[in-house]
Every structure is written in C-alpha cells, then in structure tokens.
Amino acid sequence: MKYTVQIVGVGGQGVLLASMVLGNAAMKEGYKVAMSEVHGMAQRGGSVLCTLRFGDDVISPLESVGGADLIMGFEPVETCRNLPLGNKDTMILMNLDPVFPSMVAAGMEEYPKIDDLIAAAKKNNKNVSTIEATSIAVKAGKAVAANAVMIGAVAAIKGFPLKKKILKETLAENVPQKFLDLNLKAFELGYESMN
Amino acid sequence: MANLLADSGKELLLGNEAIVRGLIEAGVKFASTYPGTPSSEVGNNLEKMADKAGMYFEFSSNEKIALEVSAAAASAGVRSFVFMKHVGVNVAADPLMTLAYAGVNGGMLLMSADDPSCHSSQNEQDNRYYSQLSLLPMMEPSTPAEAKEMIKEAYDVSEALKLPLIYRTTTRVNHARGIVEYCTPIDKPAKGKFEKDFKRYVNIPANARPNRVILLHKNMKAKELSENSKLNFIDGSGTCDVGIITSGVSYTYVKECLKNVDILKIGFTNPLPEKKIADFVSKKKAIIVVEELDPFLEDQVLRICGQNNLNVPVHGKRDGTLPREWEFSPDVMKKLSKLVDVIDMPVSLPMPEMKLPGRPPTLCAGCPHRGLFAATKKAVGKDDVIYCSDIGCYTLGGQPPFNEADFIICMGGGAGAAGGFSETTDQKSIAFIGDSTFFHSGIPSLISAKFNNHKYTMVILDNRTTAMTGHQPNPGTGRHFGGVETEEIDVEKVVKAIGIGFVETVNSYDVKAATDVMKRAIAYDGVSVVISKCPCPLELKRHKALEPKLCVVDQSKCIQCMTCLKTIACPALVKTDGKIVVDESQCIGCGMCANVCPKDAIGVKQ
C-alpha cells in the first residue's frame, strides 16, 4: 500500500501543521513516511504545496504529477491550480474560503466565482467534496481552527487509510494546550460535516 | 516541534533537523554558518539548542568567515560543521581551496545545500564540482534518515584523511521529512589545542608545493576509502541487464519508479569507487546514470569505462536521455521508459481552462520595504535609473507596482555593480541592500565606491533581522543566544566612519519624508547613503512586540483615486466594488497608506 496526499493552500493557512499531523499519524500507524515541503522565498504570500506519502515501501519525497490519492485543498484557486496533481479517481477535499492574491486585492486581476471553481474541479472528477472550513471553525469557537476542521474532514474521506482516533490524538499533540478544546471541537465538526 | 536532544526515540524530522541530530550524535562541538535556503533551519535549530548540546554555534557575517572559524576549530582538534547554501560556497571558496592543503585534525564537514530548480536561489550550480576542484572527499545523502546516519561516517573519513569533507545535500533532502531513529551520541572534546606546524599551516609557495603533493596522496587514500565504503552499495539482485548508477535524492525516484534494474547507489561521491563501478558496469548490457544537474557522475563513469575497455552504452545527460536542468521527480523517470520498465503513473487531470489569478511571492502587508520603494519611485520620477538590487526580501521590489530591480547577481553584488554603471553610463544608479547583506559584503563595496569616487546612492534597508531566510540575527541586531550577548553594530556609524558625505536615516513608514531624503540623496555629487531603519513586522510578531493597530478608510472622504493601491500596493488594501477596504486579518496599522492618501481618508486606529 502507498498513499499520497497533496496539501495545497496559501502561507498562513496551516498547511504545514496539517501535514505534520497527518505525517505523524501515519508514523504512529506503522507506515513509512516521506514528505516534501516548501520553505524560503516561495513562502512569502505565495502558494504552498506539501507532499505527504506513506505506506509500506515509501522513500521518494515527491509524487508523480497525477499520482495523488487525495488533494487536500485549503483554498479554492489553489485547489484548481493543483488539479493536475490528481487523476480521475483522486479524492478531492476543497475548502471554499478564498484568500485573495495581492494582484486581486489591488483590483488588477479577477478572482473567479467560487461556483465556477467548484465546477472546474468537478468537471473531470466525481470525488470532489466541498467544505466551508472557516465558518465551521467559527461555530467551533474561532476562525483560526479552520485547519483542524480540514483534518477532521480528511478523516471522513472515503478510503483514507489513517484512523480518525489516531488523527485526533495527533492533532491534540500538535496544538497549544490553551487551544486544545477549540481544535478538537473543530476536528469533530469537520468530520461530521462530511457525512 | 521535535526534541532533537532526546536520548532515544523516533521522530518525523525535516532533513535539516535530522542533520542537527546527526551533529549531536557525532559529538560535533563547533558550528558556523551564514543563513541561506535550503540550509537555514539547521541554524535556526542550533540557535535554540546548540549550547544545551555543549556545542558552540555562530552566525558568522558571511560564508567565508563561517568557513574560516570552523577551519580553525577543526585545526585545533574540535569536530566542526560549517554549512551554507550552494552559492555561499562561492564566497567561501577562497579559504576552502587552501584549507585543503593544510588539512584539519578534528573532523570538519562543509555542508553545501544545493537548490536544483532554484526554489529560493539565483542559480542552480552543481557544487559537486567543488570536490574535484579542491580534491576534497564528498558524501551525499538521499533521505533525512540517511542524512543523519551518514554524518558519523563523514566525520570518521574526515579524520582518517585529516581533510575537511564536503557534505552535499539538495533541497529535497534538506526540506524533505522522514522518520529518523535516534542513536546514542558520542562525546568529543569541545576544547582543543592548536599544535603549530609552519610547513603545514603557513602556505607560502615553499610550503604550498609539498602540501599540494600531500593532498594528492590523501586523494589516493580517499579513493581506497570510497572503494571500501558501505555507503556505495548495490541494491538489487545483481542479475538484471540494466544497471543504474545514482546518488542523492535521485536514488529515491529510481528505487520507487524503475523495475527490473540493479542500482549502484553511491553515497561517497568523491573520489568515486572506480573498481566497484567498473565491476558493476562489466556485468551489464546497459548503464543509466541518474543524477540531478550536471553529468558529474556520468562523465566519470564514461572515463572509467574507457580506462577499463568496457564497451557498455552509458545513458544519461550526454546522450540527451535525461535533462540537465531542474530537479528530478518521479515524472522524470518516464523518460527512461524506452530503456527500462517504469511503473505505471496515472493520467493527470487537465489544468482548468479558466484563468486563475497568479500568486507569486510578495512583500508582506506592512513591510517597510514597500514605503522605501514607493518613496524611491516618487523621488526618481521620470529619470532613467538603474536599480541594482540584492539578495533578500527586497528582491521582491522587482515586482509591480515598484519594478525596482534591474540587476541582481549575488550577495552584495548590487553595490559593486552600481559603481560600474555610474562610471560607464549616463544613467543614475541606486543600490538596494539589506542590513544583513550590508554586513555580509556591502561594506567593502561602499569603501571601494568612496575610494574611487563613484556616484550612486546606496539604500540600506535595515529591517533589524535577516528576514528572508527565517529571521536570523545579524551584527546589526547584536547576538542574544547561546549564552553570548553582544551589542548592536550601528549601520549609520559604520557608514559615517567610512567618510561618506551624505548619510541620512529615514522611517520608511513616513513615505513623504523618505521621498524628500531620496531626492536629495540622488542629487548628491558622490556616494550617498540612505538607511531605512524599520523593523520587519514578522520579526516583531515573533517576539510579540507588534502594537495592535489598524488602518481605517473613511469612505465619506475616499475619492477612489487608488493612490494608496498604486503606490504602496499593500496586500491588506482590498478593492471591492470600486471601494478601498482594509483586510483586518492582514493589516498591521503601519499607516503607509494613510501617509500617501491625498485626501486624508485613511486613519490609524490604536
């Protein structure tokens, strides 16, 4: 068994934290783990991509284009930009909260309509699940817990090999104590939203 | 955050964290660097914990100095580690070449963190050639786990040869993450003694000549070590017709993507195990050399084939099978499908047809550099100015609406180039340089400009940190870690001591005042220096020192002239339905937009 998650989003959205939680959970389940992260210049307000691979004989930190089993999209434009990382059978979790690029904020470029982005994702793939992670996080107590909502939602994705209990436990180990309840609640709400 | 000091355990570590753990396990007691991606997290971790591991660590003010201090430590018998990004080795190359003649006593590693595909770099040079140029041994790990493990081996080889060893990594090793098992650290002395040896350490011509011969002898001995090293091994049944010779992260792609091949995996990559290679090749019908960047292994394999009368086809870069540019990936392995069995890879989804807005790296909301770039643009007006920029966050000033980067080559390079342009063109030159870069290599350029009476303006963007690489301290901030406290070196005092006639310090958030200073600096007859002294907001956030403030647009006064957007282009200013609104999640209340608003429509709320 080999399983690849491509986690895409924008710096500051918690992509790296999500990858650490998923990666550590995979390690706890006894899998080999290979990951790749983006650091440095590319982080300054740019797109962030994190590759997580786990399974029995995993060593390469990169996956082939099209080889993702799951695309975990923290931002709708970034999800669409990275669709080629998946194939027709890839599971796609698409958060619908936009983060406007600077050129959009400045009125020099247009941000596409969310419905058009959803349609683009669904055009060639039947496994797209959408989620409004920020509004769910607000229900849990605070918008910053959106990444915990996303991790909870991943636990409910069909065929995702890591157990919900282990993911939740690993999330708890990776967030500050004072935000523990918030994150665990956000995780559960994210999980429930997928059912 | 993983505990790198634990006695035992298993952690999911970043390559750079695994390397730090490797240093602890190998008893390394001295480390130095100048920060550079993809090596930076090694320093960030050592800054926090080196002293707890009994290790001295410093951010030297450039890579050359970093190499020299580590060379001295190892010459005195203390295991040392100097690390930098690939282009940093260019800066350190001068001491490196002669250090090879003198050699070391305690083990010494120079980590060169190469960046194929230029993720965070100005070029993708292949630093493996430095090992041949300097005749120094070299090792290359493939994964974070191996990066930790190989360090011990590397120190043993360095000490056996009494030579520094080049430890070459790439972005996909430094910034990969994998499971690393801890071993028990060995202890080595933190204090040594320098035993004087005029013939060895003083490389005047009379001593350098015999030392060159000694180095060549050591190189022969290194070849024997490589020949017998367990880091060079055959992975496979040994019965396949096609053999792959590979090293570094490429090994992981070969291992997962190619079927029915035998792999000669080389970890000790200079000097190469020639007998082992010849023996491997002689049993194959075809060889493919899989390596990123230049044909470093391949050319040597071809030479080894020639010397051993081996008539086996060698595929790689020279015959165009594999590309010479950019990093490899599983997809690159598809190029080998005519020669070997490649695993099936799914057909990828097409890119959506709709236009997606770009998201290039950009200066942060409230970044003081925005104010200085806006002021410079206004001060320059329609004049023809060559913007000589440099390596750091301010490189991003090359983007619209500023477009203030015309010439960037290397650390400190803008200040040097500006002098050349001022002598050979009628265009004015402005050199942008950061605080850390100024201390790295800007000071000699400024002295040379004054000495030769060049006429240009140097703008020192002092944001009180080395921001781009992850907020390391620099001489301008003083040192406050590892039990060492030093005072700040004042940039303005340094500039004045050089005798520069025009020196002014501005607050870039006051764009109007900065514009006035820039106008006078550009008009000055001689070298002028403007210092923008304004801390990086990310650094302030890190230290919880950012005052909570917010810019607020009074829509009744705003005439939608877009001056704020056009001049500052702060990501916290958002144009929605023709109106300017402030994105409260991004705004830090710096007030730059308020400063340039012609109608006083923007206020700053405490």
Coordinates of N, CA, C and O in Angstrom, one line a residue, chain B residues 117-168:
Chain B
S117 N 16.5 23.5 -9.4 CA 15.2 24.2 -9.8 C 15.1 25.6 -9.2 O 14.1 26.2 -9.3
C118 N 16.2 26.0 -8.5 CA 16.2 27.4 -8.0 C 14.9 27.8 -7.2 O 14.3 28.8 -7.4
H119 N 14.5 26.9 -6.3 CA 13.3 27.2 -5.5 C 13.5 28.6 -4.7 O 12.6 29.3 -4.7
S120 N 14.7 28.8 -4.2 CA 14.9 30.0 -3.5 C 16.3 30.6 -3.8 O 17.0 31.0 -2.9
S121 N 16.7 30.5 -5.0 CA 18.1 30.8 -5.4 C 18.2 31.5 -6.7 O 17.3 31.4 -7.5
Q122 N 19.4 32.1 -6.9 CA 19.6 32.8 -8.2 C 20.2 32.0 -9.3 O 20.3 32.4 -10.4
N123 N 20.7 30.8 -8.9 CA 21.2 29.8 -9.9 C 21.0 28.4 -9.4 O 20.7 28.2 -8.2
E124 N 21.3 27.4 -10.2 CA 21.3 26.1 -9.8 C 22.6 25.3 -10.0 O 22.7 24.2 -10.4
Q125 N 23.7 26.1 -9.7 CA 25.0 25.5 -9.9 C 25.2 24.2 -9.1 O 24.6 24.0 -8.1
D126 N 26.0 23.3 -9.7 CA 26.2 22.0 -9.2 C 27.5 22.0 -8.4 O 28.6 21.9 -9.0
N127 N 27.4 22.0 -7.1 CA 28.6 22.2 -6.2 C 29.4 20.9 -6.1 O 30.4 20.9 -5.4
R128 N 29.0 19.8 -6.7 CA 29.8 18.6 -6.6 C 31.1 18.8 -7.2 O 32.1 18.2 -6.8
Y129 N 31.2 19.8 -8.2 CA 32.5 20.0 -8.8 C 33.5 20.7 -7.9 O 34.7 20.6 -8.1
Y130 N 33.0 21.3 -6.8 CA 34.0 21.8 -5.8 C 34.8 20.7 -5.2 O 36.0 20.9 -4.8
S131 N 34.3 19.5 -5.1 CA 35.0 18.4 -4.5 C 36.2 18.0 -5.4 O 37.3 17.7 -4.9
Q132 N 36.0 18.1 -6.7 CA 37.1 17.8 -7.6 C 38.1 19.0 -7.7 O 39.3 18.8 -7.8
L133 N 37.6 20.2 -7.7 CA 38.4 21.4 -7.7 C 39.4 21.4 -6.5 O 40.5 21.8 -6.6
S134 N 38.8 21.1 -5.3 CA 39.6 21.2 -4.1 C 40.3 19.9 -3.7 O 41.1 19.9 -2.8
L135 N 40.0 18.8 -4.4 CA 40.5 17.5 -4.1 C 40.0 17.0 -2.7 O 40.7 16.3 -2.0
L136 N 38.8 17.4 -2.3 CA 38.3 17.0 -1.0 C 37.3 15.9 -1.2 O 36.6 15.8 -2.2
P137 N 37.2 15.0 -0.2 CA 36.2 14.0 -0.2 C 34.8 14.5 -0.1 O 34.6 15.6 0.4
M138 N 33.8 13.8 -0.7 CA 32.5 14.3 -0.7 C 31.5 13.1 -0.4 O 31.7 12.0 -0.9
M139 N 30.4 13.4 0.3 CA 29.4 12.4 0.5 C 28.0 13.1 0.3 O 27.9 14.3 0.5
E140 N 27.1 12.3 -0.2 CA 25.7 12.8 -0.5 C 24.6 11.9 0.0 O 24.5 10.8 -0.4
P141 N 23.8 12.4 1.0 CA 22.7 11.5 1.5 C 21.5 11.6 0.6 O 21.4 12.6 -0.2
S142 N 20.6 10.7 0.7 CA 19.4 10.6 -0.2 C 18.1 11.0 0.6 O 17.2 11.4 0.0
T143 N 18.1 10.7 1.9 CA 16.9 11.0 2.7 C 17.3 11.6 4.0 O 18.4 11.6 4.4
P144 N 16.3 12.1 4.7 CA 16.6 12.7 6.1 C 17.2 11.6 7.0 O 18.2 11.9 7.7
A145 N 16.7 10.4 7.0 CA 17.3 9.3 7.8 C 18.8 9.1 7.5 O 19.6 9.0 8.4
E146 N 19.0 9.1 6.2 CA 20.4 8.8 5.8 C 21.3 10.0 6.1 O 22.5 9.9 6.4
A147 N 20.7 11.2 6.0 CA 21.4 12.5 6.2 C 22.0 12.5 7.7 O 23.1 12.9 7.9
K148 N 21.2 12.0 8.6 CA 21.6 11.9 10.0 C 22.7 10.8 10.1 O 23.8 11.0 10.7
E149 N 22.4 9.6 9.5 CA 23.3 8.5 9.7 C 24.7 8.7 9.1 O 25.7 8.4 9.6
M150 N 24.7 9.4 7.9 CA 25.9 9.5 7.1 C 26.9 10.5 7.8 O 28.1 10.4 7.5
I151 N 26.4 11.4 8.6 CA 27.3 12.4 9.3 C 28.4 11.7 10.1 O 29.5 12.1 10.0
K152 N 28.0 10.7 10.8 CA 29.1 10.0 11.6 C 30.2 9.4 10.8 O 31.4 9.6 11.0
E153 N 29.7 8.8 9.7 CA 30.7 8.2 8.7 C 31.6 9.3 8.1 O 32.8 9.1 8.0
A154 N 30.9 10.4 7.8 CA 31.6 11.5 7.2 C 32.7 12.0 8.1 O 33.9 12.3 7.7
Y155 N 32.4 12.1 9.4 CA 33.5 12.6 10.3 C 34.6 11.6 10.5 O 35.8 12.0 10.6
D156 N 34.3 10.3 10.4 CA 35.3 9.3 10.5 C 36.3 9.4 9.3 O 37.5 9.4 9.4
V157 N 35.7 9.6 8.1 CA 36.5 9.7 6.9 C 37.3 11.0 7.0 O 38.5 11.0 6.7
S158 N 36.7 12.1 7.4 CA 37.4 13.4 7.5 C 38.6 13.3 8.4 O 39.7 13.8 8.1
E159 N 38.4 12.6 9.5 CA 39.6 12.4 10.5 C 40.6 11.4 10.0 O 41.8 11.6 10.2
A160 N 40.2 10.4 9.3 CA 41.1 9.4 8.7 C 42.0 10.1 7.7 O 43.2 9.8 7.6
L161 N 41.5 11.0 6.9 CA 42.2 11.7 5.9 C 42.9 13.0 6.4 O 43.7 13.6 5.7
K162 N 42.4 13.5 7.5 CA 42.8 14.8 8.0 C 42.4 15.9 7.0 O 43.2 16.8 6.7
L163 N 41.3 15.7 6.4 CA 40.8 16.7 5.4 C 39.3 17.1 5.7 O 38.6 16.3 6.2
P164 N 39.0 18.3 5.4 CA 37.5 18.7 5.5 C 36.8 17.9 4.4 O 37.4 17.5 3.4
L165 N 35.5 17.5 4.7 CA 34.7 16.7 3.8 C 33.5 17.6 3.3 O 32.9 18.2 4.2
I166 N 33.2 17.5 2.1 CA 32.1 18.2 1.5 C 30.9 17.4 1.7 O 30.8 16.2 1.2
Y167 N 29.9 17.8 2.4 CA 28.7 17.1 2.7 C 27.6 17.8 1.8 O 27.1 18.9 2.2
R168 N 27.3 17.2 0.7 CA 26.4 17.9 -0.3 C 25.0 17.4 -0.2 O 24.7 16.2 -0.3

